[in-house]
Coordinates of C-alpha atoms in Angstrom, one line a residue:
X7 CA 0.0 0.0 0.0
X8 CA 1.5 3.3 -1.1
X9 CA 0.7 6.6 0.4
X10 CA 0.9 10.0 -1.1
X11 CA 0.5 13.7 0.1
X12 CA -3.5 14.3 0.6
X13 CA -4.8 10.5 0.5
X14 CA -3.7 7.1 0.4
X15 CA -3.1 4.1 -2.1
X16 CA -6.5 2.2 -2.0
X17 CA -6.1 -2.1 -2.8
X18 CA -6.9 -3.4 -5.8
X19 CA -10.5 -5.1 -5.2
X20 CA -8.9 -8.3 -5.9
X21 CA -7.2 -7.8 -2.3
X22 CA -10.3 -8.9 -0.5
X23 CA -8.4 -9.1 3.0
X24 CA -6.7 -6.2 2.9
X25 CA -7.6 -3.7 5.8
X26 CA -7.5 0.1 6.8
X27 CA -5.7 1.5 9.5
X28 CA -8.9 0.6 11.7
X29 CA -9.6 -2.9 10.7
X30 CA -12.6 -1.8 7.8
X31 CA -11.9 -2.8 4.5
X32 CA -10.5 -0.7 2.3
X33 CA -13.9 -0.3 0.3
X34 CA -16.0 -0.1 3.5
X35 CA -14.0 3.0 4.0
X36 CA -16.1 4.4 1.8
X37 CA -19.5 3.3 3.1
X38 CA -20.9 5.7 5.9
X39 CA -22.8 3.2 7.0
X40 CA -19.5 1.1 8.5
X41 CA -17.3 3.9 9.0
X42 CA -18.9 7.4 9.6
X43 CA -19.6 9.4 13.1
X44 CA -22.6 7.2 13.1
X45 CA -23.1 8.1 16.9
X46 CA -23.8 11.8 16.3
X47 CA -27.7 11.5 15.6
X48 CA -27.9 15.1 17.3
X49 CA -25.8 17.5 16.1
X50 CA -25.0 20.2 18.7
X51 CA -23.3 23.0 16.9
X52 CA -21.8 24.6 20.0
X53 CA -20.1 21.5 20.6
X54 CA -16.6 21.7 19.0
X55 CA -16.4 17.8 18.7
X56 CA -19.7 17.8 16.4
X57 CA -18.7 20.9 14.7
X58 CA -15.2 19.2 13.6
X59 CA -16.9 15.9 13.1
X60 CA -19.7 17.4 10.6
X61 CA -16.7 19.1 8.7
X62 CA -14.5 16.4 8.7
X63 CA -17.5 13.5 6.8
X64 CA -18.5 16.7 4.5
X65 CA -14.6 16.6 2.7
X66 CA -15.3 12.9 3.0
X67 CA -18.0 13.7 1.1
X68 CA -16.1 15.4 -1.7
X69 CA -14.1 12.2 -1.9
X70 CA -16.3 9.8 -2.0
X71 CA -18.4 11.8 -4.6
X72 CA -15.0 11.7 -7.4
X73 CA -14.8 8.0 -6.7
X74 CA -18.4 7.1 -7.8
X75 CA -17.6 9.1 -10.5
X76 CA -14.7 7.0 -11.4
X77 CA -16.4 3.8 -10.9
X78 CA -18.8 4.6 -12.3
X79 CA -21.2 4.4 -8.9
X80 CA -24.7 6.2 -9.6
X81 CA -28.3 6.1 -8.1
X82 CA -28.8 3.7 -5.3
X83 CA -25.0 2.2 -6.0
X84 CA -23.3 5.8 -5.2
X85 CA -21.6 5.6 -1.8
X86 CA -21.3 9.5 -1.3
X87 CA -24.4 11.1 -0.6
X88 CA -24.9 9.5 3.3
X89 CA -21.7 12.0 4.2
X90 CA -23.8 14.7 4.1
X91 CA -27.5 13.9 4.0
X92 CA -27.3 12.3 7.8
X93 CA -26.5 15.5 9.1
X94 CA -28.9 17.2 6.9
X95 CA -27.1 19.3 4.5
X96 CA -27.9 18.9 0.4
X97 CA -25.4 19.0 -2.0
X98 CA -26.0 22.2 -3.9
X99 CA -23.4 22.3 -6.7
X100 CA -20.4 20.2 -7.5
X101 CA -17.0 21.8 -8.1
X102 CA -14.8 20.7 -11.1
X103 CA -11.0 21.0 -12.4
X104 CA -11.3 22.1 -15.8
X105 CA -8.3 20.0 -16.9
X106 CA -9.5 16.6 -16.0
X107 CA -12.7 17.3 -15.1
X108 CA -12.3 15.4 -11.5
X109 CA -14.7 16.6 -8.6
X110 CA -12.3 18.3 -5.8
X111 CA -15.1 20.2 -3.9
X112 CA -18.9 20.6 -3.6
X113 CA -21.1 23.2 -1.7
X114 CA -23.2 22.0 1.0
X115 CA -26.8 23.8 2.0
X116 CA -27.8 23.0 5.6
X117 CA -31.2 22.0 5.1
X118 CA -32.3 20.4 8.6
X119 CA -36.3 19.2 9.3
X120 CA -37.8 21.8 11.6
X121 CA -38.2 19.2 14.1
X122 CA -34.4 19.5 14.4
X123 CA -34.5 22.9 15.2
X124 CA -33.2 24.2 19.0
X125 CA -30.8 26.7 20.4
X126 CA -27.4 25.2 18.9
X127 CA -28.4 25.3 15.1
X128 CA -28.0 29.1 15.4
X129 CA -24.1 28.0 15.4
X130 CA -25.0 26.1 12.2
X131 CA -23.6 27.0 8.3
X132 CA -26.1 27.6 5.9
X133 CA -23.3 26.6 3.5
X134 CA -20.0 24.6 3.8
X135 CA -17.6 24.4 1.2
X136 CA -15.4 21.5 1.2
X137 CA -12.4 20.3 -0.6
X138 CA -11.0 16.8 -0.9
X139 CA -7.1 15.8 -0.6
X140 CA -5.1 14.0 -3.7
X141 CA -7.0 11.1 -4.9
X142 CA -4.2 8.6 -6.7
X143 CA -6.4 6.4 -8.4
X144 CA -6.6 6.7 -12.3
X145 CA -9.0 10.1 -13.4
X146 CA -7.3 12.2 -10.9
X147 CA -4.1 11.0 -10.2
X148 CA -2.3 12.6 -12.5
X149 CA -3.8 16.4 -11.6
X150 CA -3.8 15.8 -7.9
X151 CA 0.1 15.2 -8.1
X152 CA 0.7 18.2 -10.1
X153 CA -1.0 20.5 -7.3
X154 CA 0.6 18.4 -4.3
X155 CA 4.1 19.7 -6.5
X156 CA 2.1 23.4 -6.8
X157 CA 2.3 23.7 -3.1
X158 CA 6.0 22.7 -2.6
X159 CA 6.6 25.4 -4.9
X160 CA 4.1 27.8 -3.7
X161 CA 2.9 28.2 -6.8
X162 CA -1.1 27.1 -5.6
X163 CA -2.5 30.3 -5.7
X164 CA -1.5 30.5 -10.3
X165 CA -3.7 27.1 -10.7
X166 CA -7.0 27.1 -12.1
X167 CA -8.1 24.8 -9.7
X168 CA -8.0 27.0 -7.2
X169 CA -8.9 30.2 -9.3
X170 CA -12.2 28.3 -9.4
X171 CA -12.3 27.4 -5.8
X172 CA -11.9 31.1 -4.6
X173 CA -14.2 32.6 -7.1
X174 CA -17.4 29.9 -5.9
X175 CA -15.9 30.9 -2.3
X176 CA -16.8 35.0 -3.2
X177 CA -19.9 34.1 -5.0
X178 CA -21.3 31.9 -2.2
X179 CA -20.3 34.8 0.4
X180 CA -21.9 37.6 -2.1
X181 CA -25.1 35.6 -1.9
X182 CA -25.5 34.5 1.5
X183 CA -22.6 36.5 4.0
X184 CA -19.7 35.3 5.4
X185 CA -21.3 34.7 8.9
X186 CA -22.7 31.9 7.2
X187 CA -20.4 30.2 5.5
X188 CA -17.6 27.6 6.7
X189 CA -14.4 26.2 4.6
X190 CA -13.8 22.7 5.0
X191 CA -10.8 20.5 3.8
X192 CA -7.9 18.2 4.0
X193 CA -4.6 18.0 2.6
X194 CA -4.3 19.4 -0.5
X195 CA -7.8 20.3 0.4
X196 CA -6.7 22.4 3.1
X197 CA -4.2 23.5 0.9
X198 CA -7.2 24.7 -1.1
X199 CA -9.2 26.0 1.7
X200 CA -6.2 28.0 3.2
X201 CA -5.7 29.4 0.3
X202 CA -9.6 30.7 -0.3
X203 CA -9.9 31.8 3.4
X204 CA -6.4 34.1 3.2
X205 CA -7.5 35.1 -0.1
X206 CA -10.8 36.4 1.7
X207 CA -9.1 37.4 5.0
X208 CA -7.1 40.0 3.0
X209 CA -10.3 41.8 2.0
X210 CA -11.8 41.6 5.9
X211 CA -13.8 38.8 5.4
X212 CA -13.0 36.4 7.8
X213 CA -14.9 32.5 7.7
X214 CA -15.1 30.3 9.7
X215 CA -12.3 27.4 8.4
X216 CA -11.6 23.8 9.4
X217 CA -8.1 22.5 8.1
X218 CA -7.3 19.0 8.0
X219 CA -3.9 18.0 8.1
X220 CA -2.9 20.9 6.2
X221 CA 0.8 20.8 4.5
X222 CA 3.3 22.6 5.6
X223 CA 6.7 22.8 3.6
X224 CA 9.7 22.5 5.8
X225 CA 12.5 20.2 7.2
X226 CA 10.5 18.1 9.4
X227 CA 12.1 19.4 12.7
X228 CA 9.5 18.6 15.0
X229 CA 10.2 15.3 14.3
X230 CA 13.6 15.7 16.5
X231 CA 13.3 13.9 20.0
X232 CA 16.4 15.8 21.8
X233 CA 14.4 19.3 22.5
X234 CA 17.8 21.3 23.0
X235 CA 18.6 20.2 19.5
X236 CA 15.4 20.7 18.0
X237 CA 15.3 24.4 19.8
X238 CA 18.8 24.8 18.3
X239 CA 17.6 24.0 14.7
X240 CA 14.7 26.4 15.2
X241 CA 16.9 29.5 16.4
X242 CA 19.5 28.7 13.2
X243 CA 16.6 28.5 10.8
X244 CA 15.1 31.5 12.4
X245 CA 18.3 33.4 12.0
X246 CA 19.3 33.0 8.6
X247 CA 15.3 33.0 7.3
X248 CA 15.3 36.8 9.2
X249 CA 18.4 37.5 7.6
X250 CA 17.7 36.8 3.9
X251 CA 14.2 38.7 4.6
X252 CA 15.5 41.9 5.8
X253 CA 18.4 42.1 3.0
X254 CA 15.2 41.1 0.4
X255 CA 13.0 44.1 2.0
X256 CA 15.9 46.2 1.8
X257 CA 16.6 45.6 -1.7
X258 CA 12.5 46.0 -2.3
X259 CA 12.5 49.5 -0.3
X260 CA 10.2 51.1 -2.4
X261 CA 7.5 48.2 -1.7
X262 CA 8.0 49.6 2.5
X263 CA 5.1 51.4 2.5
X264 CA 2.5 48.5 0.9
X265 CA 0.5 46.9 3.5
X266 CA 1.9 43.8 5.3
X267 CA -0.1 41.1 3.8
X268 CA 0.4 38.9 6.9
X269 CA -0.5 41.5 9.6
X270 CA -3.7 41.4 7.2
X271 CA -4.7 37.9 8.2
X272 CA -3.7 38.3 12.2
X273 CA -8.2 38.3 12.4
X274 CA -8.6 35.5 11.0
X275 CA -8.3 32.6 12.9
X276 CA -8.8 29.4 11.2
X277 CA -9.1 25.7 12.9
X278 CA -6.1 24.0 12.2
X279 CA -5.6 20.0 12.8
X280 CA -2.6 18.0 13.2
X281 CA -1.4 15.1 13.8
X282 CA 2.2 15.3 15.4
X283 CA 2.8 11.6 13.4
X284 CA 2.2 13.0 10.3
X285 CA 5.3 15.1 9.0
X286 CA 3.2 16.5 6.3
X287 CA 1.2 19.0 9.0
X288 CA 3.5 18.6 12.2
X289 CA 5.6 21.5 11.3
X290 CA 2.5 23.7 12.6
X291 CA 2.9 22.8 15.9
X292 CA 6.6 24.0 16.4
X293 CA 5.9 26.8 13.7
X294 CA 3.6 28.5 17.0
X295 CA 5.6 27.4 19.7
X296 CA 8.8 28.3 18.7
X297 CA 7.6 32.1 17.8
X298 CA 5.9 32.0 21.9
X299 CA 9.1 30.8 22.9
X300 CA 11.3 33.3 20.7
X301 CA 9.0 35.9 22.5
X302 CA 9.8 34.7 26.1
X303 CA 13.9 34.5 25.2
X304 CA 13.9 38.5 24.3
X305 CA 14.2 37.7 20.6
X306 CA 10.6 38.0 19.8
X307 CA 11.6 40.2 16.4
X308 CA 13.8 37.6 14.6
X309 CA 10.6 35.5 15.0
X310 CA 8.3 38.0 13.5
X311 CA 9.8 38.3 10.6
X312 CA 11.0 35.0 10.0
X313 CA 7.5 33.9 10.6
X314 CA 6.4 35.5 7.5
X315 CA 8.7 33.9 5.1
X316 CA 10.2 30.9 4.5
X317 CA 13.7 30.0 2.6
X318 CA 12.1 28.6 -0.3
X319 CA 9.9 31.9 -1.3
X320 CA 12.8 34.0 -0.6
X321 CA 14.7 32.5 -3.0
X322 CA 11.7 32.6 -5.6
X323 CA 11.8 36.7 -4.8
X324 CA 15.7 36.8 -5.1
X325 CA 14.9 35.3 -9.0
X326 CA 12.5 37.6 -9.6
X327 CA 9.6 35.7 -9.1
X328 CA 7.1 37.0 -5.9
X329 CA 6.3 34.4 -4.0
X330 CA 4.0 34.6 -0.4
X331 CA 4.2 30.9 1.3
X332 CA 1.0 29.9 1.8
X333 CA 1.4 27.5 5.0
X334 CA 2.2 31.0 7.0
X335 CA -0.5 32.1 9.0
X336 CA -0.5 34.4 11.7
X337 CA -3.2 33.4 13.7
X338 CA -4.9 29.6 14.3
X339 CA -6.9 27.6 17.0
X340 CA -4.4 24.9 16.9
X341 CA -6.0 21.1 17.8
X342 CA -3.1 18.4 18.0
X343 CA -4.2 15.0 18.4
X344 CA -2.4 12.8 20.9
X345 CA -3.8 10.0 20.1
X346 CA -1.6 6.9 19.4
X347 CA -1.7 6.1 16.2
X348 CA -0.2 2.8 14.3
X349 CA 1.4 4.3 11.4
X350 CA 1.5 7.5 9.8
X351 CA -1.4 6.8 7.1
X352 CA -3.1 6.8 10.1
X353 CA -1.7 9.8 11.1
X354 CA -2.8 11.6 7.8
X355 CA -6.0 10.3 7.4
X356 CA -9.2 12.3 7.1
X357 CA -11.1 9.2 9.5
X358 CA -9.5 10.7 12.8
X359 CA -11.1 13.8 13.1
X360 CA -14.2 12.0 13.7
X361 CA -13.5 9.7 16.0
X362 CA -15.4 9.9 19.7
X363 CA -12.5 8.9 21.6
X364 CA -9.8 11.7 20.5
X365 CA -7.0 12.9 23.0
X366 CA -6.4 16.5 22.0
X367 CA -4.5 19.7 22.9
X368 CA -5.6 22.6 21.7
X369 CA -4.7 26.2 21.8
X370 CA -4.8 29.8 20.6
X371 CA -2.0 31.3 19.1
X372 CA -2.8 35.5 17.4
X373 CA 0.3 37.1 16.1
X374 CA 1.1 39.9 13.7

């Protein structure tokens, strides 16, 4: 079983006894019915555990939807629509990549019987739009791949997968306000979603956003047991990252006076889930508490501005090419899960975040 950034290598069908991280079969993975939140029959939206359980089976959702569509799954036969039609939402419109015509994202209504109705749903989205990670299964494959390299590059944001992504984000807003809308995804999903919810952020509209396991591109430092060592790294990268970005600004001084994109985004305050066994999203968790811990050391400015770059996009700027990182964020409610996990598909995977019996940490971090 392979595994790539954003999903995992499902088994041939042929491989009958081949199983999931938690004992399903692969293909009752896809089944609600055997592996959803099947214990919240009540949804109460001031509950975070709902709230990040609803989001999590609604990118599911997206998933399961471009896999019906690759084989070919329609009518009674299609395994998607239970994601979202047990916690009454419909699927209002499908999102597409114009180059290989894949399904990376829908928009879901919140349509709930008014029998359902009590205090909590005022917490509710009317609409929540979710994006899937990387698919590698034929029909998508391909694409998905392309963007996972997009983001190591920081070149997302030029794709017209997300061009379309941002743009049904602003028209959903235009319609219905951005009090009522959420941004779900995982992966290259949350890639996605980060990407929409800055892109809105930087025109004061802040939503409400759940990321998944979203990517961030660095040495995976956290990863280092020996904390003096791993504290050490953090200081040298912090160093020479505030170093290259103040000779860079100084070279750009007639840019000084342009607003600073990333004290832009400092109100918006996305959820953002990791898993510290994944080394795709586990950079996130030293990314805030290095800065906190920079802060409390006296050397709180190196970490302000090395928080707003990283070495790869400063090297895109040196060649001439502008490039904003888009794993930097100011400001997150950051969930870690502490859960043991067996292996790190495990720790990647989308199925966690609904799980009853979670072990998290979670906290606040607001910088500028």
């Amino acid at each position: 079983m392979q595994w790539r950034l954003g999903g995992h290598q499902e088994a041939a069908p042929a491989a009958a006894a081949a199983t999931s991280t938690f004992g399903i079969m692969v293909s009752e993975r896809e089944d609600f019915s055997l592996s959803g939140p099947l214990h919240l029959t009540i949804v109460d939206w001031k509950n975070a555990h709902h709230r990040r359980s609803v989001a999590a089976s609604l990118v599911q959702g997206v998933r399961i939807l471009e896999r019906d569509r690759q084989v070919n799954r329609r009518g009674s036969q299609a395994l998607a629509p239970p994601w979202w039609e047990f916690f009454h939402f419909q699927l209002h419109r499908q999102l597409v990549d114009d180059v290989d015509s894949s399904i990376f994202g829908a928009i879901y209504e919140f349509k709930p019987p008014e029998s359902h109705y009590d205090n909590s749903v005022d917490e509710s989205p009317c609409y929540v739009i979710a994006f899937r990670g990387t698919i590698t299964k034929p029909g998508s494959v391909q694409r998905d791949l392309e963007l996972d390299m997009s983001i190591i590059r920081n070149r997302l944001h030029e794709t017209s997968r997300c061009e379309t992504a941002i743009q049904a984000v602003r028209n959903v807003v235009a319609t219905v306000g951005e009090s009522n809308v959420w941004l779900a995804g995982h992966s290259l999903g949350a890639a996605t979603a980060l990407l929409a919810g800055k892109t809105m952020a930087k025109t004061g509209i802040f939503l409400q956003a759940f990321l998944f396991n979203s990517p961030f591109i660095s040495a995976p430092i956290e990863r280092i047991k020996d904390k003096r060592v791993k504290h050490g790294l953090r200081i040298a990268s912090s160093v020479i990252t505030a170093g290259l970005a103040f000779t860079t600004k100084k070279k750009s001084s007639q840019n000084s006076r342009s607003v600073d994109p990333f004290a832009t985004l400092s109100a918006w305050i996305p959820f953002l889930f990791v898993n510290p066994g994944d080394p795709f999203c586990a950079e996130y968790i030293g990314y805030f508490e290095h800065r906190k811990k920079m802060d409390d050391i006296g050397i709180g400015a190196i970490e302000r501005l090395a928080t707003k770059n990283s070495l790869g996009s400063l090297l895109m700027t040196a060649m001439g090419r502008e490039s904003e990182p888009l794993h930097l964020i100011p400001s997150a409610n950051l969930i870690v899960n502490l859960t043991p996990c067996q292996d790190f598909r495990e720790a990647h995977g989308i199925y966690q975040w609904w799980r009853p019996d979670l072990h998290m940490k979670s906290k606040l971090y607001n910088y500028r």
